[in-house]
Amino acid sequence: MKVAVVGATGYTGGEVLRLMVHHPKVEVVAVTSKHSVGEPLASRLPFLKGQYNLTLEALDIKKIAKKADLIFIALAHTQAIDPVQRFINSGKKVIDLSADYRLRSPTLYKKWYGTAHRYPAFLKKVVYGLTEVYRNKIRRCDLVANPGCYPTGSLLPLYPFLKEGVIDTSQELIIDAKSGVSGAGSKPSSKTHFPELSGGMAAYNIGRHRHLPEIEQELSRIGKKKMKTLFTPYLLPVNRGILTTIYLPLKKKLSQKKIDAILNIYQDEFFIRRREDSPDLAHVRGSNFCDIAGFATDSGRTAILISAIDNLVKGASGQAIQNMNVMMGWDESLGLSAPGLFP
Ligand SMILES: NC(=O)c1ccc[n+]([C@@H]2O[C@H](COP(=O)([O-])OP(=O)(O)OC[C@H]3O[C@@H](n4cnc5c(N)ncnc54)[C@H](OP(=O)(O)O)[C@@H]3O)[C@@H](O)[C@H]2O)c1
C-alpha cells in the first residue's frame, strides 16, 4: 500500500518513518514539510539516511492524494482540521495524530484548542484510535483520530476497571503522569532547553492540560458514567516515555487477586504486558508495548495502577501504525513486534 506522511520532519512523523522501515506491506511515496521543501528527507532526519529515497514536498493535497492510499497526518493541532477533511473527501484513508478530531464535542474543542472546529457535525462520526478498546470500529473506518500520549498511558490501565464497573464515580480519580520531553514536539522552548531541564523535574499545566478533556471523554464513554479526574503532568529530563500512576477510588474493597483477575482482560493482547513490579520507561523505550501493573492497598478502597509507554510509539506513531494494520485487516503487529532498546 502506498502511504504518505504529512509533517514528516517532526518527532511523530519521523517516528512513523523509522517504524515503517520494517513494514512489509507499505511503500512510503510522499513526505511533507513546511520549512524544508525540496530538501532530501535525510537532511532533516539524518537517522533515516539510506532508508528512503524521498524529497520533502509541500502539502499539496491533490498531488499527494494522487500518489498515496493512506495518509498519516502529524501536524500541530488546528493545522490538521482542513487536510484531514480534504483527504477524506478525496476517498483516502487517514490517520490523524493531532488532537483535531479526538474530542467529540465542538464546544470542548473550542474551549481547549482556542478555535472553532470547522466540521463540528463530523466529530461524532470519527473513530477514536485506542486500538485495544475500539478495534472493531477501527476495522470499518476511513478516519482514525489517534489518541494523545497521556490519554493512551492513562486509559489502557483504566479500561479493564471501567468495564468491570468497580470504580467509585462519585469521587475524583487521580492521575499523575511523567513525560519525556519529546512529548512537546521538536520546536525548542525555554522549558525544553537541556540546561533548564536536566537534573530537575516539575509539574506543568496542573489541572488544565489539554489531554484532560480527552481522558474524561473516554472514561465517561467507556464507563457509561460521567467521571471527573485530577490530572497532573510532569516533564521528566528524559527524551522518551510516559510513566503514569493512577489512584483509583473503588466502590468496594478489591484484593490483589481480584485486581489481577480484572487485568486478565489483556491476556491475549500482544502490546499490553502485565508487570508484577513497577513498569519502567527503560523497558518500553522505542517499542509499541504498554506495560501495566495493578496494586491493592491496605485499605482496599483504592487501587494503584501504573503504566509505562513510549510517548512517540504506543503514545503516537506506533499506535498509528497498529491502527493502519487494523484498518487494512493485516496482522496488528506488522512492523511493530520488536521490543525496545536495551539497556
Ligand atoms: N510528540 C509526541 O509525543 C506526540 C504524541 C502524540 C501526539 N502528538 C501530536 O502529533 C502532532 C505532531 O507532533 P510532533 O511532536 O511530531 O510535532 P513537531 O515535532 O513539532 O512536528 C511538526 C511537523 O509539522 C510540520 N509543520 C509545521 N508547521 C506547518 C505548517 N504550517 N504546515 C504544514 N506543516 C507544518 C513540521 O515541518 P517542518 O518543521 O519541516 O516545516 C513538522 O514536520 C501534534 O498534533 C501532537 O500534539 C505528539
Coordinates of C-alpha atoms and ligand atoms in Angstrom, one line a residue:
M1 CA 0.0 0.0 0.0
K2 CA 1.2 3.5 -0.8
V3 CA 1.5 5.8 2.2
A4 CA 2.2 9.5 2.7
V5 CA 3.4 11.2 5.9
V6 CA 2.3 14.8 6.3
G7 CA 4.6 16.6 8.8
A8 CA 7.3 14.0 8.2
T9 CA 10.1 16.0 9.7
G10 CA 8.6 16.3 13.2
Y11 CA 9.1 13.8 16.1
T12 CA 6.0 11.7 15.4
G13 CA 6.3 11.9 11.6
G14 CA 9.9 10.8 11.9
E15 CA 8.9 8.0 14.2
V16 CA 6.2 6.8 11.7
L17 CA 9.0 6.6 9.1
R18 CA 11.5 4.9 11.4
L19 CA 9.0 2.2 12.3
M20 CA 7.8 1.8 8.7
V21 CA 11.2 0.8 7.5
H22 CA 10.3 -2.7 8.9
H23 CA 6.8 -2.8 7.5
P24 CA 6.5 -5.5 4.8
K25 CA 3.3 -4.2 3.2
V26 CA 3.9 -0.4 2.9
E27 CA 5.7 1.8 0.5
V28 CA 6.2 5.4 1.6
V29 CA 5.6 7.6 -1.5
A30 CA 5.4 11.2 -0.1
V31 CA 6.8 13.1 2.8
T32 CA 5.9 16.8 3.6
S33 CA 7.5 19.7 5.4
K34 CA 6.7 23.4 5.7
H35 CA 10.2 24.7 6.1
S36 CA 12.4 22.3 4.1
V37 CA 10.6 21.8 0.8
G38 CA 12.9 20.4 -1.9
E39 CA 15.5 19.0 0.6
P40 CA 16.2 15.3 0.8
L41 CA 14.4 13.7 3.8
A42 CA 17.7 12.7 5.4
S43 CA 18.8 16.3 5.5
R44 CA 16.2 16.8 8.3
L45 CA 16.2 13.2 9.6
P46 CA 19.8 12.0 9.3
F47 CA 19.0 8.7 11.2
L48 CA 17.0 7.7 8.1
K49 CA 19.9 8.1 5.7
G50 CA 19.9 5.3 3.2
Q51 CA 16.4 4.1 4.2
Y52 CA 14.2 6.2 1.9
N53 CA 15.0 7.9 -1.4
L54 CA 12.5 10.8 -0.8
T55 CA 12.5 14.5 -1.2
L56 CA 10.4 16.7 1.2
E57 CA 7.5 18.3 -0.6
A58 CA 4.9 20.9 0.2
L59 CA 1.5 19.9 1.5
D60 CA -0.4 19.8 -1.9
I61 CA -3.5 17.7 -1.1
K62 CA -4.3 16.9 -4.8
K63 CA -0.8 15.8 -5.6
I64 CA -0.4 13.6 -2.5
A65 CA -3.9 12.1 -2.9
K66 CA -2.9 11.0 -6.4
K67 CA 0.1 9.1 -5.1
A68 CA -1.0 7.7 -1.8
D69 CA -3.8 5.4 -0.5
L70 CA -3.4 6.2 3.2
I71 CA -2.1 9.4 4.8
F72 CA -0.6 9.9 8.3
I73 CA -1.1 13.4 9.4
A74 CA 1.5 14.5 12.0
L75 CA 0.8 18.3 12.2
A76 CA 0.2 20.5 15.2
H77 CA -3.3 20.8 16.5
T78 CA -5.6 23.2 14.5
Q79 CA -3.4 22.6 11.4
A80 CA -4.8 19.2 10.7
I81 CA -8.5 20.2 10.5
D82 CA -8.6 21.0 6.8
P83 CA -6.1 18.5 5.4
V84 CA -8.0 15.6 7.2
Q85 CA -11.3 16.7 5.6
R86 CA -9.8 17.1 2.1
F87 CA -8.0 13.8 2.1
I88 CA -11.2 12.1 3.4
N89 CA -13.2 13.8 0.6
S90 CA -10.7 12.5 -1.9
G91 CA -11.6 9.0 -0.8
K92 CA -8.3 8.4 1.1
K93 CA -7.8 6.6 4.5
V94 CA -6.4 9.0 7.1
I95 CA -4.8 8.5 10.5
D96 CA -4.6 11.9 12.3
L97 CA -2.0 12.1 15.0
S98 CA -3.1 15.5 16.1
A99 CA -5.9 16.3 18.6
D100 CA -8.1 17.9 15.9
Y101 CA -10.6 15.0 15.7
R102 CA -10.3 13.4 19.1
L103 CA -12.9 15.5 21.0
R104 CA -16.5 14.6 20.1
S105 CA -17.8 18.0 21.4
P106 CA -17.1 21.1 19.2
T107 CA -17.7 23.2 22.3
L108 CA -15.0 21.4 24.2
Y109 CA -12.7 21.6 21.2
K110 CA -13.1 25.4 21.1
K111 CA -12.6 25.7 24.8
W112 CA -9.4 23.7 24.9
Y113 CA -7.9 24.5 21.5
G114 CA -8.9 28.1 21.2
T115 CA -10.5 27.9 17.7
A116 CA -13.9 26.8 16.4
H117 CA -13.9 23.4 14.7
R118 CA -14.9 23.9 11.0
Y119 CA -16.5 20.5 10.7
P120 CA -18.4 20.1 14.1
A121 CA -21.1 17.7 12.7
F122 CA -18.3 15.4 11.6
L123 CA -16.7 15.0 15.0
K124 CA -19.2 12.4 16.4
K125 CA -18.5 10.1 13.4
V126 CA -14.8 9.9 14.0
V127 CA -13.3 6.7 15.5
Y128 CA -11.0 7.2 18.5
G129 CA -8.0 5.1 17.8
L130 CA -7.3 3.5 21.2
T131 CA -6.7 0.2 19.4
E132 CA -7.3 -2.3 22.2
V133 CA -10.6 -0.7 23.0
Y134 CA -12.1 0.4 19.7
R135 CA -10.6 -2.3 17.4
N136 CA -13.9 -3.3 15.8
K137 CA -14.8 0.3 14.9
I138 CA -11.3 0.9 13.6
R139 CA -11.6 -2.1 11.2
R140 CA -14.5 -0.4 9.5
C141 CA -13.5 3.3 9.3
D142 CA -11.6 5.6 7.0
L143 CA -10.5 8.2 9.6
V144 CA -8.8 7.4 12.9
A145 CA -8.2 10.1 15.5
N146 CA -5.1 8.7 17.0
P147 CA -5.1 9.2 20.8
G148 CA -2.9 11.6 22.7
C149 CA 0.1 10.2 24.6
Y150 CA -1.1 10.9 28.1
P151 CA -4.6 9.6 27.3
T152 CA -3.1 6.3 26.0
G153 CA -1.0 5.8 29.1
S154 CA -4.0 6.6 31.4
L155 CA -6.9 4.9 29.6
L156 CA -5.2 1.5 28.9
P157 CA -4.7 0.6 32.6
L158 CA -8.2 2.1 33.4
Y159 CA -10.1 0.3 30.7
P160 CA -10.5 -3.1 32.5
F161 CA -11.7 -1.4 35.7
L162 CA -14.2 0.7 33.8
K163 CA -15.5 -2.4 32.0
E164 CA -15.8 -4.2 35.4
G165 CA -17.8 -1.3 36.9
V166 CA -15.7 -1.2 40.1
I167 CA -14.8 2.5 40.2
D168 CA -16.5 4.8 42.7
T169 CA -17.5 7.5 40.2
S170 CA -18.7 9.9 43.0
Q171 CA -15.0 10.5 43.7
E172 CA -12.4 12.1 41.5
L173 CA -9.8 9.8 40.0
I174 CA -6.2 11.0 40.4
I175 CA -3.8 10.7 37.6
D176 CA -0.1 11.6 37.9
A177 CA 1.9 11.3 34.7
K178 CA 5.5 11.9 34.0
S179 CA 6.5 12.5 30.4
G180 CA 9.8 12.6 28.4
V181 CA 10.5 15.9 26.7
S182 CA 9.9 14.7 23.1
G183 CA 6.2 14.9 24.1
A184 CA 6.5 18.6 23.5
G185 CA 7.5 18.2 19.8
S186 CA 10.6 19.3 18.0
K187 CA 10.3 23.0 18.4
P188 CA 12.6 24.2 21.1
S189 CA 11.4 26.3 24.1
S190 CA 13.0 27.5 27.3
K191 CA 11.2 24.7 29.2
T192 CA 12.7 22.0 26.9
H193 CA 16.1 23.5 26.7
F194 CA 18.7 21.0 28.1
P195 CA 20.3 23.1 30.8
E196 CA 16.9 24.2 32.1
L197 CA 15.5 20.6 32.1
S198 CA 18.4 18.4 33.0
G199 CA 18.7 17.4 36.7
G200 CA 15.2 18.8 37.5
M201 CA 11.6 17.8 37.3
A202 CA 8.4 19.8 37.6
A203 CA 4.7 19.6 37.1
Y204 CA 3.1 21.8 34.4
N205 CA -0.4 22.8 33.2
I206 CA -1.7 21.5 36.6
G207 CA -5.4 20.7 36.3
R208 CA -5.6 22.3 32.9
H209 CA -3.7 20.2 30.4
R210 CA -5.4 19.7 27.0
H211 CA -5.4 16.0 27.4
L212 CA -7.7 16.2 30.4
P213 CA -11.0 16.6 28.4
E214 CA -9.9 13.7 26.1
I215 CA -9.3 11.5 29.1
E216 CA -12.6 12.4 30.7
Q217 CA -14.5 12.0 27.5
E218 CA -13.2 8.4 27.1
L219 CA -13.6 7.5 30.8
S220 CA -17.2 8.6 30.6
R221 CA -17.9 6.8 27.3
I222 CA -16.3 3.5 28.3
G223 CA -17.6 3.6 31.9
K224 CA -21.0 4.9 30.7
K225 CA -21.0 7.4 33.6
K226 CA -19.7 10.9 33.9
M227 CA -16.3 10.8 35.6
K228 CA -14.1 13.6 36.9
T229 CA -10.3 13.5 37.0
L230 CA -7.5 15.3 38.7
F231 CA -4.7 15.2 36.2
T232 CA -1.1 16.4 36.9
P233 CA 1.5 16.1 34.1
Y234 CA 5.2 16.4 34.8
L235 CA 8.2 16.9 32.5
L236 CA 11.0 14.4 33.0
P237 CA 14.5 15.1 31.9
V238 CA 14.5 12.1 29.5
N239 CA 13.7 12.0 25.8
R240 CA 11.0 9.4 25.6
G241 CA 8.4 7.7 27.8
I242 CA 5.4 8.3 30.0
L243 CA 5.1 6.8 33.4
T244 CA 1.5 7.1 34.7
T245 CA 0.3 6.5 38.2
I246 CA -3.4 6.3 38.8
Y247 CA -5.1 6.3 42.2
L248 CA -8.4 4.5 41.6
P249 CA -11.3 5.0 44.1
L250 CA -13.2 1.8 44.4
K251 CA -16.9 1.1 45.2
K252 CA -15.9 -1.8 47.4
K253 CA -12.6 -3.4 48.6
L254 CA -10.6 -5.2 45.9
S255 CA -8.0 -7.8 46.8
Q256 CA -4.8 -8.3 44.8
K257 CA -6.2 -11.5 43.4
K258 CA -9.3 -9.6 42.1
I259 CA -7.2 -6.8 40.6
D260 CA -5.1 -9.4 38.8
A261 CA -8.2 -11.1 37.5
I262 CA -9.6 -7.8 36.2
L263 CA -6.3 -7.1 34.4
N264 CA -6.5 -10.5 32.8
I265 CA -8.8 -9.0 30.1
Y266 CA -5.5 -8.2 28.4
Q267 CA -4.1 -11.7 28.4
D268 CA -4.3 -12.0 24.6
E269 CA -3.2 -8.5 23.8
F270 CA 0.2 -8.6 22.2
F271 CA 1.1 -5.0 23.0
I272 CA -0.1 -5.0 26.6
R273 CA 2.4 -6.6 29.0
R274 CA 1.4 -7.3 32.6
R275 CA 4.0 -6.5 35.2
E276 CA 4.1 -7.6 38.9
D277 CA 6.6 -4.9 39.9
S278 CA 6.5 -1.3 38.6
P279 CA 6.6 -0.7 34.8
D280 CA 9.7 1.1 33.7
L281 CA 10.2 3.6 30.9
A282 CA 13.5 1.9 30.1
H283 CA 11.7 -1.3 29.2
V284 CA 9.3 0.3 26.6
R285 CA 11.7 2.8 25.0
G286 CA 11.4 2.6 21.2
S287 CA 8.6 -0.1 21.4
N288 CA 4.9 -0.2 20.9
F289 CA 4.4 -2.0 24.3
C290 CA 2.3 -0.7 27.1
D291 CA 3.5 -2.2 30.4
I292 CA 0.8 -2.3 33.2
A293 CA 0.7 -3.2 36.8
G294 CA -2.1 -3.0 39.4
F295 CA -1.7 -3.0 43.2
A296 CA -4.1 -3.5 46.0
T297 CA -3.7 -1.2 49.0
D298 CA -4.1 -1.9 52.8
S299 CA -7.4 -0.2 53.0
G300 CA -8.6 -2.0 49.8
R301 CA -10.6 1.1 48.9
T302 CA -8.1 2.5 46.5
A303 CA -6.2 0.6 43.8
I304 CA -2.9 1.9 42.4
L305 CA -2.3 1.4 38.7
I306 CA 1.0 2.1 36.9
S307 CA 1.7 2.1 33.2
A308 CA 4.7 2.8 31.0
I309 CA 4.7 3.6 27.3
D310 CA 7.0 5.3 24.8
N311 CA 5.1 8.5 24.0
L312 CA 6.3 8.5 20.5
V313 CA 5.5 4.9 19.8
K314 CA 2.4 3.5 21.7
G315 CA 1.6 7.1 22.6
A316 CA 1.6 8.2 18.9
S317 CA 3.3 6.7 15.8
G318 CA 3.4 3.1 16.8
Q319 CA -0.3 3.1 17.8
A320 CA -1.0 4.9 14.5
I321 CA 0.7 2.1 12.5
Q322 CA -1.1 -0.5 14.7
N323 CA -4.4 1.3 13.6
M324 CA -3.3 1.2 10.0
N325 CA -2.8 -2.6 10.3
V326 CA -6.2 -3.0 11.8
M327 CA -7.9 -0.8 9.1
M328 CA -6.2 -2.9 6.4
G329 CA -7.1 -6.3 8.1
W330 CA -3.3 -7.1 8.5
D331 CA -1.6 -8.7 11.4
E332 CA -1.7 -5.9 14.0
S333 CA 1.9 -6.2 14.9
L334 CA 3.3 -5.9 11.4
G335 CA 6.4 -3.6 11.6
L336 CA 5.9 -3.2 15.4
S337 CA 6.7 -6.5 17.0
A338 CA 10.3 -5.7 18.1
P339 CA 10.9 -5.0 21.8
G340 CA 12.5 -1.7 22.8
L341 CA 16.1 -0.7 23.3
F342 CA 18.3 -2.4 25.9
P343 CA 19.9 -1.1 28.1
Ligands
LIG1 N1 5.3 14.4 20.5 C1 4.5 13.5 21.0 O1 4.9 12.7 21.9 C2 3.1 13.3 20.5 C3 2.4 12.2 20.9 C4 1.1 12.1 20.4 C5 0.5 13.0 19.6 N2 1.3 14.1 19.2 C6 0.7 15.0 18.2 O2 1.2 14.8 16.9 C7 1.3 16.0 16.2 C8 2.7 16.2 15.7 O3 3.6 16.3 16.9 P1 5.1 16.3 16.8 O4 5.6 16.2 18.2 O5 5.6 15.4 15.8 O6 5.4 17.8 16.3 P2 6.7 18.5 15.7 O7 7.9 17.8 16.1 O8 6.6 20.0 16.0 O9 6.4 18.4 14.1 C9 5.5 19.2 13.4 C10 5.6 18.9 11.9 O10 4.6 19.8 11.2 C11 5.3 20.5 10.2 N3 4.7 21.8 10.1 C12 4.9 22.8 11.0 N4 4.1 23.9 10.6 C13 3.5 23.5 9.5 C14 2.5 24.1 8.6 N5 2.1 25.4 8.9 N6 2.0 23.4 7.6 C15 2.4 22.2 7.3 N7 3.3 21.5 8.1 C16 3.8 22.2 9.2 C17 6.8 20.5 10.6 O11 7.5 20.6 9.4 P3 8.8 21.5 9.2 O12 9.4 21.8 10.5 O13 9.7 20.6 8.3 O14 8.3 22.7 8.4 C18 6.9 19.1 11.2 O15 7.1 18.1 10.3 C19 0.8 17.1 17.2 O16 -0.5 17.5 16.9 C20 1.0 16.5 18.5 O17 0.1 17.0 19.5 C21 2.6 14.3 19.6

